[in-house]
Amino acid sequence: MRYTAEGVRYFVDHNSRTTTFQDPRSGATAKGPKGAYGVPIAYERSFRWKLGQFRYLCQSNALPSHVKISVSRQTVFEDSFHQIMRLQPFDLRRRLYIIFRGEEGLDYGGIAREWFFMLSHEVLNPMYCLFEYASKNNYSLQINPASSVNPDHLMYFRFIGRFIAMALYHGKFIDNGFTLPFYKQMLSKKLTMKDLESVDPEFYNSLQFIKENDIDELDMELYFCADFEVLGKITTVDLKEDGSNIRVDEENKDEYILLMVNWRFQRGVEEQTKAFLDGFNDVVPLQWLQYFDERELELMLCGMQEFDINDWQRNTIYRHYARNSKQVQWFWQYVKELDNEKRARLLQFVTGTCRLPVGGFAELMGSNGPQRFCIEKVGKETWLPRSHTCFNRLDLPPYKSYEQLVEKLNYAIEETEGFGQE
């Protein structure tokens, strides 16, 4: 069995000197049409199967040794930018060794998870003007056309592309996600009018009105051009050659709508999008993603958003405590009384990220592979809880009351940062 340059599996018959995408081994064949991977389409549609193929590509293209990235928490954006852009793209496939300057602790994976989460929070922050929220009610991110005000903006977008690819390659999650249309652009999928609905409802409604009504009767005076304002400057763009002189009518309005949809997603951000995709492709070839859809790509990058407390309890192990220990029962009472945001903060405190793998708590990863959430009895009642993010472990002292446990946990989660949690 071998793999093409695109990562597609194929088989070699050394007797006949032929190759095939179909598994010739006994019992391996199955009925039904075969997909691009050489397996039945029914299996190809399985997200878990596709994720396994992607992880295989990452592992088979990993390089030996490690790459060290040393950053300060106060300047994590600039420190990471300079070091990642100074490295060769292939070096970013090596095992990451992240150091927060001035802090002790070996990185067995927990610090790297924290770095990915912290840096993504910084680089995707709309305050930097590189990205913006899709709309008032949609906090997913899209590229900000006004980002061009920064003369180095294209270099920053290439850096962010590399960073996002590193997150996928190393199986880490980021703080916030992009709009689904942006993921579709990453996957080279065709954008439709429906994609506008969640990111620009007013624009969508205006195109929907044109689609549903007779343009000739309304006499709307529309032409194949559009006005666009960036930083106070209004620019008129032709949607097709000489578009400002071609009037939209009932016969050509479908073409107009299609061109408007494409223009809306590209307006003012074509160079930025290209820089992002070039940076991403430096580390992870975009063709490795071609079998995923946009929602699957979002899951891979951001993990699950909601927390199933029953799943959390089922997949928690205990050391020096038992399931019926009063401190354990108080802990789960505490978790149930938290809102979703506070639960995310708790999970981030213990594991280094507030995101979950696709399979939920059962698939949490530690320094040596799968590592379930762990609560260990450590210390005295006067101690604060401590976390070991490399091992997804919470050191929970034997508090004497529920109120004391709540007070100590809240303080630890809200006030401590880094390895020196005490």
Coordinates of N, CA, C and O in Angstrom, one line a residue, residues 65-71 83 87 91-92 94-100 103-109 111-112 115-116 166 170:
S65 N 13.0 15.7 15.5 CA 13.5 16.8 16.4 C 12.3 17.7 16.7 O 11.2 17.4 16.5
H66 N 12.7 18.9 17.2 CA 11.6 19.8 17.6 C 12.0 21.2 17.2 O 13.2 21.5 16.9
V67 N 11.1 22.1 17.2 CA 11.4 23.6 17.0 C 11.0 24.3 18.2 O 9.9 24.2 18.8
K68 N 11.9 25.2 18.7 CA 11.6 25.9 19.9 C 11.1 27.3 19.6 O 11.6 28.0 18.7
I69 N 10.0 27.7 20.2 CA 9.4 29.1 20.1 C 9.3 29.7 21.5 O 8.6 29.1 22.4
S70 N 10.0 30.7 21.7 CA 10.1 31.4 23.0 C 9.4 32.7 23.0 O 9.7 33.6 22.2
V71 N 8.4 32.9 23.8 CA 7.6 34.1 23.8 C 7.3 34.7 25.2 O 7.4 34.0 26.1
Q83 N 9.2 34.9 15.0 CA 9.9 33.6 15.1 C 9.3 32.7 14.0 O 10.0 31.9 13.3
L87 N 11.3 31.1 10.5 CA 11.6 29.7 10.3 C 11.2 29.3 8.9 O 10.3 29.9 8.2
D91 N 9.9 23.5 8.9 CA 10.3 23.4 10.4 C 9.1 23.4 11.3 O 9.1 22.9 12.4
L92 N 8.0 24.1 10.8 CA 6.8 24.2 11.6 C 6.1 22.9 11.7 O 5.1 22.8 12.4
R94 N 7.7 20.2 12.7 CA 8.4 19.5 13.8 C 7.6 19.6 15.1 O 6.7 20.5 15.2
R95 N 7.9 18.8 16.1 CA 7.3 18.9 17.4 C 7.6 20.3 17.9 O 8.7 20.8 17.9
L96 N 6.5 20.9 18.5 CA 6.7 22.3 19.0 C 7.1 22.2 20.4 O 6.6 21.4 21.2
Y97 N 8.1 23.1 20.8 CA 8.5 23.2 22.1 C 8.4 24.7 22.5 O 9.1 25.6 22.1
I98 N 7.3 25.0 23.2 CA 6.9 26.4 23.5 C 7.4 26.8 24.9 O 7.3 26.0 25.8
I99 N 8.0 28.0 24.9 CA 8.5 28.5 26.2 C 7.9 29.9 26.5 O 8.0 30.8 25.6
F100 N 7.2 30.0 27.6 CA 6.8 31.3 28.1 C 7.9 31.9 28.9 O 8.2 31.3 30.0
E103 N 8.9 31.7 33.0 CA 8.0 30.7 33.7 C 8.7 29.3 33.6 O 9.3 29.0 32.6
E104 N 8.6 28.6 34.6 CA 9.1 27.2 34.7 C 8.1 26.3 34.1 O 6.9 26.5 34.2
G105 N 8.6 25.1 33.6 CA 7.7 24.1 33.2 C 8.1 23.5 31.9 O 8.4 24.2 30.9
L106 N 8.1 22.2 31.8 CA 8.4 21.5 30.5 C 7.2 21.4 29.7 O 6.1 21.2 30.2
D107 N 7.3 21.6 28.4 CA 6.1 21.5 27.5 C 5.9 20.1 27.0 O 6.6 19.6 26.1
Y108 N 5.0 19.4 27.7 CA 4.6 18.1 27.2 C 3.3 18.1 26.4 O 2.6 17.2 26.2
G109 N 3.0 19.3 25.9 CA 1.8 19.5 25.1 C 0.8 20.5 25.7 O 0.1 21.2 25.0
I111 N 1.5 23.4 27.4 CA 1.9 24.8 27.1 C 1.6 25.1 25.6 O 1.2 26.2 25.3
A112 N 1.9 24.2 24.8 CA 1.6 24.4 23.3 C 0.1 24.7 23.1 O -0.3 25.6 22.4
W115 N -0.6 28.1 24.3 CA 0.0 29.1 23.3 C -0.9 29.3 22.1 O -1.2 30.4 21.7
F116 N -1.4 28.2 21.5 CA -2.3 28.3 20.4 C -3.5 29.1 20.7 O -4.0 29.9 20.0
M166 N -0.7 25.4 11.3 CA 0.0 24.7 12.4 C -1.0 24.1 13.4 O -0.8 23.0 13.9
H170 N -1.0 20.2 14.1 CA -0.6 19.7 15.4 C -1.8 19.3 16.3 O -1.6 18.9 17.4

